Amino acid sequence: MPGVRFGRWAVAVAALTSVAVPVCVTGGHAGRRAGPARPLPVEAAGSPGRQTRVAAELRYASLPAHAAPTVGLLSNTTAVEGVPPSVATGARYVEGSSVLRLASGRLKYLPDAGTTSAVVAPGHPPAWRQITRSRAWLASGRVPGSSPTQRAAAERALLAMRALLRPNGAMAAGWSPGWDYSWPRDSGFAAAAFAHTGHDAEAYRILRYSSATQRGDGTWEARTKLDGSGPPDRRRPQLDANGWVPWATWQWYRTAPEATRRARLGLLYPMIRKAADHAAGSLRQDGLPPASPDYWELMPSATTIGTAAPLLAGLNSAADLAREAGRPEDAARWERSARRLSSAIAARFAPLGYRRTADGRHGHDSAVAFMAPPFNAAPAGLSGALDDTYGALLLPNGGLTPGNDRTAPWGATAWTPSTALFALAWAATGRPDRAGRVMEWVLSKRNSLGELPEKVNGAGGPAAVAPLAWTGSITLLSLVALDGTALPTPPLRP
């Protein structure tokens, strides 16, 4: 997630450093727009030298307080303009488009090649040409969903993600200040969702951007500016990206046209090799990776399942891609590392029910879903761990908190990505009824424009920015799986 995304989540943990800030801030993830500069805290229980490590992590850029989050997007596919709540009142999107019909009946849209919206007559020909092209783009792929509500939500998520995707392949997490950066994690999910809904060009464009922005050591910055010029601040890299990007590439490859996919994989393969080699080289003697910030965007005191599980998915994906690329030596090397990591996860995390950290000291974590398809083949006992974690993280408003670590209290706010991950996990493990109930809750929290928000407040209303690319991606993948299309899972070879 972006910014203070789940670092947005991080503001909730600022109490660790005796900074008084509210638990629920409008800027999370990419919104990472929550107030003055804040440190990236360490999950502290039992962590020696915690205060020193916290002091060393003053990496958040200053984020303006009181910035109104977006509730929708206008887009001509090259430029984007956020829709503030004041404009959204009484408005609705014209079906199949990113053009708003205002309460007056007039249309508000972003003209082709323009960067500023215009309000025009209801029959304005240029606006309707844009609407026609938008509908054609949707028709060129797949809008998943078995009910009108699901299909409407999927259509809106696809159009929002298309708007957030920049021409250079950068995928903005959202379009509010602080969310308007590209995270490898969010981008990977978006690439997979585009791939499984038949939008190959968009998926591949994201992967090419990931290739272009990879660091020399095979890792990625936590997030980059949308022009690809580099990170907006000095926060440390998040090792889970080395799993998410190869996994996303594998998902794209499984859906890409066979006539061209091998040649295009060749352009991405140097990225895969560097990413997988770094992931394999990061494994310690016990087979686990080191502690690293993950989707919570906090510096943990021990290895998290939110890093270990994505790296396992990435190593398995990289190995399979290596075989497709005719690189058996690479495949064998990464398969050995994947087996080591899998054994370590089984030894250290499985007995704990896949809780947040390998030391068992930081509670439940919605990242348990990363051990399920379409990320990893579900190990024995995962079904019970999913059930237990869901119950532990369930809030009175019906959604999930990212985790129940006592050092990271998220309060009464639910996070739609964490909640939707369980719909995906259950849909992919043969429990469609339970997945459907979770997805019904997620879709019921769309705002008045039909956009999926980042958070849901204690009263059950949408909160923070909308739309959020990560939630949209997980929702689309879940709906594909609920439609009966089995999402592929990278194989762990014996």
Coordinates of C-alpha atoms in Angstrom, one line a residue:
M1 CA 0.0 0.0 0.0
P2 CA 1.0 3.4 -0.5
G3 CA 2.4 6.2 1.5
V4 CA 1.4 6.4 4.9
R5 CA -0.9 3.9 3.5
F6 CA -0.9 1.2 5.8
G7 CA 1.8 3.6 6.7
R8 CA -1.1 5.6 6.5
W9 CA -1.7 2.9 8.8
A10 CA 1.5 3.9 10.5
V11 CA 0.1 7.1 11.9
A12 CA -1.9 4.9 14.3
V13 CA 1.3 3.6 15.7
A14 CA 2.9 7.0 16.2
A15 CA 2.0 6.6 19.9
L16 CA 5.1 4.4 20.1
T17 CA 7.2 7.5 19.8
S18 CA 5.0 9.5 22.1
V19 CA 3.6 11.6 19.2
A20 CA 0.0 12.5 19.7
V21 CA -1.9 11.9 16.5
P22 CA -5.4 10.5 15.8
V23 CA -5.7 6.8 15.0
C24 CA -7.9 7.4 12.0
V25 CA -6.4 9.9 9.6
T26 CA -7.8 10.8 6.2
G27 CA -4.4 10.0 4.7
G28 CA -3.5 6.4 4.8
H29 CA -1.9 4.5 2.2
A30 CA -1.3 6.8 -0.4
G31 CA -2.9 9.3 1.6
R32 CA -0.7 9.3 2.9
R33 CA -1.6 12.7 3.6
A34 CA -2.0 12.9 7.1
G35 CA -0.3 15.8 8.7
P36 CA 3.2 16.8 9.4
A37 CA 6.2 14.6 8.9
R38 CA 6.0 11.4 10.9
P39 CA 8.5 8.7 11.7
L40 CA 8.2 5.2 10.4
P41 CA 7.8 3.4 13.8
V42 CA 9.2 0.1 14.8
E43 CA 6.8 -2.6 16.1
A44 CA 8.4 -2.4 19.4
A45 CA 7.5 -5.2 21.8
G46 CA 10.7 -6.6 23.0
S47 CA 12.8 -4.8 20.4
P48 CA 16.2 -3.6 21.7
G49 CA 17.2 -0.2 20.7
R50 CA 13.7 0.7 19.6
Q51 CA 14.0 4.4 20.2
T52 CA 17.2 4.5 18.2
R53 CA 15.7 2.7 15.3
V54 CA 12.6 4.9 15.4
A55 CA 14.8 8.0 15.3
A56 CA 16.6 6.6 12.3
E57 CA 13.3 6.2 10.4
L58 CA 12.2 9.8 10.1
R59 CA 11.3 9.1 6.5
Y60 CA 7.8 10.4 5.8
A61 CA 7.5 13.5 3.7
S62 CA 5.5 16.3 5.0
L63 CA 1.9 15.8 4.2
P64 CA -0.6 18.7 4.3
A65 CA -3.4 18.3 6.9
H66 CA -7.0 18.8 6.1
A67 CA -6.6 18.0 2.4
A68 CA -10.0 16.8 1.1
P69 CA -9.7 13.3 -0.3
T70 CA -11.1 12.5 -3.7
V71 CA -14.3 10.6 -4.0
G72 CA -14.1 9.9 -7.8
L73 CA -12.0 10.6 -10.9
L74 CA -12.4 12.3 -14.3
S75 CA -10.0 11.0 -16.9
N76 CA -9.2 11.1 -20.6
T77 CA -6.6 8.3 -20.0
T78 CA -3.7 10.6 -20.2
A79 CA -4.7 13.1 -17.5
V80 CA -6.7 12.8 -14.3
E81 CA -8.7 15.1 -12.1
G82 CA -10.0 14.2 -8.7
V83 CA -13.6 14.7 -7.9
P84 CA -14.1 16.4 -4.5
P85 CA -17.1 15.6 -2.3
S86 CA -18.7 19.0 -3.1
V87 CA -18.8 18.2 -6.9
A88 CA -20.1 14.6 -6.3
T89 CA -23.3 15.7 -4.5
G90 CA -26.2 14.7 -6.7
A91 CA -23.8 13.5 -9.5
R92 CA -23.5 10.1 -11.2
Y93 CA -21.1 8.7 -13.8
V94 CA -22.5 8.2 -17.2
E95 CA -22.6 4.4 -17.5
G96 CA -19.4 2.9 -18.7
S97 CA -17.4 6.1 -18.5
S98 CA -15.4 8.5 -16.4
V99 CA -17.8 11.4 -17.4
L100 CA -20.0 12.8 -14.6
R101 CA -23.6 13.8 -15.1
L102 CA -24.2 16.6 -12.6
A103 CA -27.4 17.2 -10.6
S104 CA -28.2 19.9 -13.2
G105 CA -28.1 17.3 -16.0
R106 CA -25.0 18.8 -17.6
L107 CA -21.8 16.8 -18.1
K108 CA -18.5 17.3 -16.4
Y109 CA -15.5 15.7 -18.1
L110 CA -11.8 16.0 -18.9
P111 CA -11.5 16.9 -22.6
D112 CA -9.2 14.9 -24.7
A113 CA -5.6 16.2 -24.4
G114 CA -6.8 18.5 -21.7
T115 CA -5.8 18.8 -18.1
T116 CA -8.7 20.8 -16.7
S117 CA -12.3 19.6 -16.6
A118 CA -15.2 21.3 -18.4
V119 CA -18.9 21.4 -17.8
V120 CA -20.8 21.0 -21.0
A121 CA -24.3 20.5 -22.4
P122 CA -25.9 17.0 -21.9
G123 CA -25.4 16.1 -25.6
H124 CA -21.9 17.6 -26.1
P125 CA -20.4 15.5 -28.9
P126 CA -16.8 15.4 -27.7
A127 CA -17.9 14.1 -24.3
W128 CA -20.0 11.4 -25.9
R129 CA -17.2 10.3 -28.1
Q130 CA -15.1 9.8 -25.0
I131 CA -17.9 7.8 -23.4
T132 CA -18.1 5.6 -26.5
R133 CA -14.4 4.9 -26.4
S134 CA -14.6 4.1 -22.7
R135 CA -17.4 1.6 -23.3
A136 CA -15.5 0.0 -26.2
W137 CA -12.5 -0.4 -23.9
L138 CA -14.6 -2.2 -21.3
A139 CA -16.1 -4.4 -24.0
S140 CA -12.6 -5.4 -25.2
G141 CA -12.1 -7.2 -22.0
R142 CA -14.2 -8.8 -19.3
V143 CA -16.3 -7.2 -16.6
P144 CA -16.7 -10.0 -14.0
G145 CA -19.6 -10.5 -11.7
S146 CA -22.7 -12.6 -11.4
S147 CA -25.1 -9.9 -10.4
P148 CA -25.9 -6.4 -11.5
T149 CA -24.3 -5.0 -8.3
Q150 CA -21.1 -7.0 -8.8
R151 CA -20.8 -6.1 -12.5
A152 CA -21.4 -2.4 -11.7
A153 CA -18.7 -2.4 -9.1
A154 CA -16.3 -4.3 -11.4
E155 CA -16.9 -1.8 -14.2
R156 CA -16.3 1.1 -11.9
A157 CA -13.1 -0.5 -10.5
L158 CA -11.8 -1.1 -14.0
L159 CA -12.4 2.5 -15.1
A160 CA -10.9 3.8 -11.9
M161 CA -7.8 1.7 -12.4
R162 CA -7.6 2.8 -16.0
A163 CA -7.7 6.4 -14.9
L164 CA -5.0 5.9 -12.2
L165 CA -2.7 4.2 -14.7
R166 CA -0.3 6.7 -16.3
P167 CA 0.9 6.5 -19.9
N168 CA 4.4 5.5 -18.7
G169 CA 3.0 2.5 -16.7
A170 CA 3.1 4.1 -13.3
M171 CA 0.1 3.0 -11.3
A172 CA -1.1 5.7 -8.8
A173 CA -2.5 4.2 -5.6
G174 CA -5.1 7.0 -5.5
W175 CA -5.5 10.5 -6.6
S176 CA -5.3 12.5 -3.4
P177 CA -2.0 14.1 -2.3
G178 CA 0.1 11.4 -0.7
W179 CA -1.6 8.6 -2.5
D180 CA -0.5 9.9 -5.9
Y181 CA 2.6 7.7 -6.1
S182 CA 3.3 4.3 -7.5
W183 CA 3.9 1.4 -5.1
P184 CA 5.3 -1.9 -6.5
R185 CA 2.8 -3.8 -4.4
D186 CA -0.3 -2.0 -5.6
S187 CA 1.0 -2.0 -9.1
G188 CA 1.5 -5.8 -9.1
F189 CA -2.1 -6.4 -8.0
A190 CA -3.3 -4.0 -10.7
A191 CA -1.3 -5.8 -13.4
A192 CA -2.8 -9.1 -12.3
A193 CA -6.3 -7.7 -12.3
F194 CA -5.9 -6.1 -15.7
A195 CA -4.5 -9.4 -17.0
H196 CA -7.4 -11.5 -15.7
T197 CA -10.0 -9.1 -17.1
G198 CA -8.5 -9.2 -20.6
H199 CA -6.6 -5.9 -20.6
D200 CA -3.1 -7.2 -21.6
A201 CA -1.7 -3.9 -22.8
E202 CA -2.4 -2.2 -19.4
A203 CA -1.0 -5.1 -17.4
Y204 CA 2.2 -5.2 -19.5
R205 CA 2.7 -1.4 -19.3
I206 CA 2.7 -1.7 -15.5
L207 CA 5.3 -4.4 -15.6
R208 CA 7.5 -2.4 -17.9
Y209 CA 7.4 0.5 -15.5
S210 CA 8.4 -1.9 -12.7
S211 CA 11.3 -3.0 -14.8
A212 CA 12.4 0.6 -15.5
T213 CA 12.3 1.6 -11.8
Q214 CA 14.0 -1.4 -10.3
R215 CA 17.1 -0.6 -8.3
G216 CA 20.5 -1.9 -9.1
D217 CA 20.4 -4.4 -6.3
G218 CA 17.2 -6.0 -7.5
T219 CA 14.9 -4.2 -5.0
W220 CA 12.4 -1.4 -5.5
E221 CA 11.9 1.9 -3.7
A222 CA 8.9 1.8 -1.4
R223 CA 7.1 4.1 -3.8
T224 CA 8.1 6.4 -6.7
K225 CA 6.9 9.6 -8.2
L226 CA 4.6 9.0 -11.1
D227 CA 7.0 10.4 -13.6
G228 CA 9.4 7.6 -12.6
S229 CA 12.1 10.1 -11.4
G230 CA 12.5 8.4 -8.1
P231 CA 11.1 8.2 -4.6
P232 CA 9.4 11.2 -2.9
D233 CA 11.1 10.5 0.4
R234 CA 13.8 8.4 2.1
R235 CA 11.7 5.5 3.4
R236 CA 13.4 2.2 3.1
P237 CA 12.6 -0.4 0.4
Q238 CA 10.0 -3.0 1.2
L239 CA 11.2 -6.5 0.5
D240 CA 7.8 -7.9 -0.3
A241 CA 8.0 -6.1 -3.7
N242 CA 10.5 -8.7 -4.7
G243 CA 7.7 -11.2 -4.4
W244 CA 4.8 -9.2 -5.7
V245 CA 6.5 -8.1 -9.0
P246 CA 7.5 -11.6 -10.1
W247 CA 4.1 -12.9 -9.0
A248 CA 2.3 -10.2 -11.1
T249 CA 4.5 -11.0 -14.1
W250 CA 3.7 -14.7 -13.8
Q251 CA 0.0 -13.9 -13.6
W252 CA 0.3 -11.7 -16.7
Y253 CA 2.2 -14.4 -18.6
R254 CA -0.5 -17.0 -17.9
T255 CA -3.1 -14.8 -19.6
A256 CA -1.1 -13.1 -22.3
P257 CA -1.5 -14.0 -26.0
E258 CA 0.7 -17.0 -26.7
A259 CA 1.9 -15.5 -30.0
T260 CA 3.8 -12.6 -28.3
R261 CA 4.2 -13.5 -24.6
R262 CA 7.5 -15.2 -24.8
A263 CA 9.2 -12.4 -26.6
R264 CA 7.8 -9.8 -24.2
L265 CA 8.8 -12.0 -21.3
G266 CA 12.3 -11.7 -22.6
L267 CA 12.2 -7.9 -22.0
L268 CA 11.1 -8.4 -18.5
Y269 CA 13.4 -11.3 -17.6
P270 CA 16.4 -9.3 -16.4
M271 CA 14.0 -7.7 -13.9
I272 CA 12.8 -11.1 -12.7
R273 CA 16.4 -12.5 -12.4
K274 CA 17.5 -9.5 -10.3
A275 CA 14.4 -9.6 -8.1
A276 CA 14.5 -13.4 -7.5
D277 CA 18.3 -13.5 -6.9
H278 CA 17.9 -10.7 -4.3
A279 CA 15.0 -12.5 -2.6
A280 CA 16.9 -15.8 -2.5
G281 CA 20.0 -14.1 -1.2
S282 CA 18.1 -12.4 1.5
L283 CA 17.1 -15.7 3.2
R284 CA 18.9 -16.2 6.5
Q285 CA 20.3 -19.5 7.9
D286 CA 16.9 -20.3 9.2
G287 CA 15.3 -20.0 5.8
L288 CA 13.3 -16.8 6.5
P289 CA 13.9 -13.3 5.1
P290 CA 15.0 -10.5 7.4
A291 CA 12.6 -8.1 9.0
S292 CA 11.4 -5.6 6.5
P293 CA 8.5 -3.1 6.2
D294 CA 5.6 -4.8 4.4
Y295 CA 2.1 -3.7 3.5
W296 CA 1.7 -2.1 6.9
E297 CA 4.6 0.1 6.0
L298 CA 6.1 -0.1 9.5
M299 CA 9.5 -1.4 10.4
P300 CA 8.8 -4.7 12.3
S301 CA 11.0 -6.2 15.0
A302 CA 10.8 -9.7 13.4
T303 CA 10.1 -11.3 10.0
T304 CA 6.4 -10.9 9.1
I305 CA 4.2 -13.2 7.1
G306 CA 3.4 -10.1 5.0
T307 CA 7.0 -10.4 3.7
A308 CA 7.6 -14.1 3.8
A309 CA 4.5 -15.2 1.9
P310 CA 4.9 -12.8 -1.0
L311 CA 8.5 -13.8 -1.4
L312 CA 7.5 -17.4 -1.6
A313 CA 5.0 -16.6 -4.3
G314 CA 7.6 -14.6 -6.1
L315 CA 10.3 -17.2 -6.0
N316 CA 7.9 -19.9 -7.3
S317 CA 6.7 -17.5 -10.0
A318 CA 10.3 -16.6 -11.0
A319 CA 11.3 -20.3 -11.2
D320 CA 8.3 -21.1 -13.5
L321 CA 9.1 -18.1 -15.7
A322 CA 12.7 -19.1 -15.9
R323 CA 11.6 -22.5 -17.3
E324 CA 9.4 -20.7 -19.8
A325 CA 12.4 -18.5 -20.8
G326 CA 14.7 -21.5 -21.3
R327 CA 16.8 -20.7 -18.1
P328 CA 16.8 -24.1 -16.2
E329 CA 19.7 -23.1 -14.1
D330 CA 17.9 -20.1 -12.8
A331 CA 14.8 -22.1 -12.2
A332 CA 16.6 -24.8 -10.2
R333 CA 18.3 -22.1 -8.1
W334 CA 15.1 -20.3 -7.2
E335 CA 13.2 -23.6 -6.6
R336 CA 15.8 -24.5 -4.0
S337 CA 15.3 -21.2 -2.3
A338 CA 11.5 -21.5 -2.5
R339 CA 11.7 -24.9 -0.8
R340 CA 13.9 -23.5 2.0
L341 CA 11.5 -20.6 2.5
S342 CA 8.4 -22.8 2.4
S343 CA 9.9 -25.1 5.0
A344 CA 10.8 -22.2 7.2
I345 CA 7.3 -20.8 7.0
A346 CA 5.9 -24.2 7.9
A347 CA 8.2 -24.4 10.9
R348 CA 7.9 -20.9 12.2
F349 CA 4.6 -19.5 11.1
A350 CA 2.3 -22.4 10.7
P351 CA 2.3 -23.5 14.4
L352 CA 1.2 -19.9 15.2
G353 CA -1.7 -19.9 12.8
Y354 CA 0.3 -17.6 10.5
R355 CA 0.3 -14.7 12.8
R356 CA 2.0 -11.5 12.0
T357 CA 5.6 -12.2 13.1
A358 CA 7.7 -15.4 13.4
D359 CA 8.2 -14.6 17.1
G360 CA 4.5 -14.8 17.7
R361 CA 4.4 -11.5 19.6
H362 CA 2.4 -9.3 17.3
G363 CA -1.0 -10.8 16.9
H364 CA -3.1 -11.7 13.9
D365 CA -2.5 -10.2 10.4
S366 CA -4.7 -10.1 7.4
A367 CA -1.6 -11.1 5.4
V368 CA -2.5 -14.7 6.3
A369 CA -4.4 -14.5 3.0
F370 CA -1.1 -14.3 1.1
M371 CA -0.6 -18.0 2.0
A372 CA -3.7 -18.9 -0.1
P373 CA -4.2 -19.0 -3.9
P374 CA -3.7 -17.2 -6.2
F375 CA -0.5 -16.4 -4.3
N376 CA 0.6 -19.7 -2.8
A377 CA -0.9 -23.2 -2.8
A378 CA -2.8 -23.4 0.5
P379 CA -0.8 -25.4 3.0
A380 CA -2.5 -27.8 5.5
G381 CA -4.1 -26.0 8.3
L382 CA -4.6 -22.7 6.4
S383 CA -8.4 -23.0 6.3
G384 CA -8.5 -22.9 10.1
A385 CA -6.0 -20.0 10.3
L386 CA -8.1 -18.0 7.8
D387 CA -11.2 -18.5 10.0
D388 CA -9.4 -17.7 13.2
T389 CA -7.7 -14.6 11.8
Y390 CA -11.0 -13.3 10.3
G391 CA -12.7 -13.7 13.6
A392 CA -9.9 -12.0 15.5
L393 CA -9.8 -9.0 13.1
L394 CA -13.5 -8.5 12.6
L395 CA -14.8 -5.1 13.7
P396 CA -18.4 -4.1 14.8
N397 CA -18.8 -2.3 11.4
G398 CA -18.4 -5.7 9.6
G399 CA -15.0 -5.1 8.1
L400 CA -11.5 -6.0 9.1
T401 CA -8.6 -4.2 10.8
P402 CA -5.2 -5.0 9.2
G403 CA -4.1 -6.6 12.5
N404 CA -4.6 -6.7 16.2
D405 CA -1.1 -6.1 17.3
R406 CA -1.4 -4.1 20.5
T407 CA 1.4 -1.8 19.4
A408 CA -0.5 -0.9 16.2
P409 CA -4.1 -0.1 17.2
W410 CA -6.1 0.8 14.1
G411 CA -9.2 1.7 16.2
A412 CA -12.7 1.2 14.8
T413 CA -11.7 1.8 11.2
A414 CA -11.9 -1.1 8.8
W415 CA -9.6 -1.4 5.7
T416 CA -11.2 -2.5 2.5
P417 CA -8.0 -4.2 1.1
S418 CA -7.6 -6.4 4.3
T419 CA -11.3 -7.3 4.1
A420 CA -11.3 -8.0 0.4
L421 CA -8.3 -10.3 0.7
F422 CA -10.4 -12.8 2.6
A423 CA -13.0 -12.8 -0.2
L424 CA -10.2 -13.6 -2.6
A425 CA -8.7 -16.3 -0.4
W426 CA -12.0 -18.0 0.3
A427 CA -13.1 -17.8 -3.4
A428 CA -9.8 -19.4 -4.4
T429 CA -10.0 -22.2 -1.9
G430 CA -13.5 -23.5 -2.7
R431 CA -15.6 -21.5 -0.2
P432 CA -17.6 -19.3 -2.5
D433 CA -20.5 -18.7 -0.1
R434 CA -18.2 -17.2 2.6
A435 CA -16.3 -15.3 -0.1
G436 CA -19.5 -13.9 -1.5
R437 CA -20.7 -12.6 1.9
V438 CA -17.4 -10.7 2.4
M439 CA -17.5 -9.3 -1.1
E440 CA -21.1 -8.2 -0.5
W441 CA -19.9 -6.2 2.5
V442 CA -17.1 -4.6 0.5
L443 CA -19.3 -3.6 -2.3
S444 CA -21.9 -2.2 0.1
K445 CA -19.4 0.4 1.2
R446 CA -18.9 2.1 -2.2
N447 CA -19.5 5.8 -2.1
S448 CA -22.3 7.7 -3.8
L449 CA -20.4 7.6 -7.1
G450 CA -19.9 3.8 -6.8
E451 CA -16.1 4.1 -6.0
L452 CA -14.4 1.7 -3.6
P453 CA -12.9 3.6 -0.6
E454 CA -9.7 2.8 1.3
K455 CA -11.4 2.6 4.7
V456 CA -14.8 2.3 6.4
N457 CA -15.3 4.2 9.5
G458 CA -16.8 3.0 12.8
A459 CA -20.3 4.1 11.7
G460 CA -20.0 2.0 8.5
G461 CA -19.5 4.8 6.0
P462 CA -16.8 5.1 3.4
A463 CA -13.7 7.0 4.6
A464 CA -10.4 8.2 3.3
V465 CA -9.8 8.3 -0.5
A466 CA -11.8 6.7 -3.2
P467 CA -11.1 5.0 -5.4
L468 CA -8.2 3.0 -4.2
A469 CA -6.4 0.9 -6.8
W470 CA -5.4 -1.9 -4.4
T471 CA -9.0 -2.5 -3.3
G472 CA -10.2 -2.3 -6.9
S473 CA -7.6 -4.9 -7.9
I474 CA -8.4 -7.4 -5.1
T475 CA -12.1 -6.9 -5.8
L476 CA -11.7 -7.7 -9.5
L477 CA -9.7 -10.8 -8.8
S478 CA -12.2 -12.0 -6.3
L479 CA -15.1 -11.5 -8.7
V480 CA -13.2 -13.4 -11.4
A481 CA -12.7 -16.3 -9.0
L482 CA -16.4 -16.1 -7.8
D483 CA -17.4 -16.3 -11.5
G484 CA -15.9 -19.8 -11.5
T485 CA -12.7 -19.0 -13.2
A486 CA -9.9 -20.7 -11.2
L487 CA -7.1 -18.2 -10.8
P488 CA -3.7 -19.8 -11.4
T489 CA -1.2 -20.2 -8.5
P490 CA 2.6 -20.4 -8.9
P491 CA 3.7 -24.0 -8.3
L492 CA 6.0 -25.1 -5.5
R493 CA 8.0 -27.9 -7.0
P494 CA 9.1 -30.7 -4.7

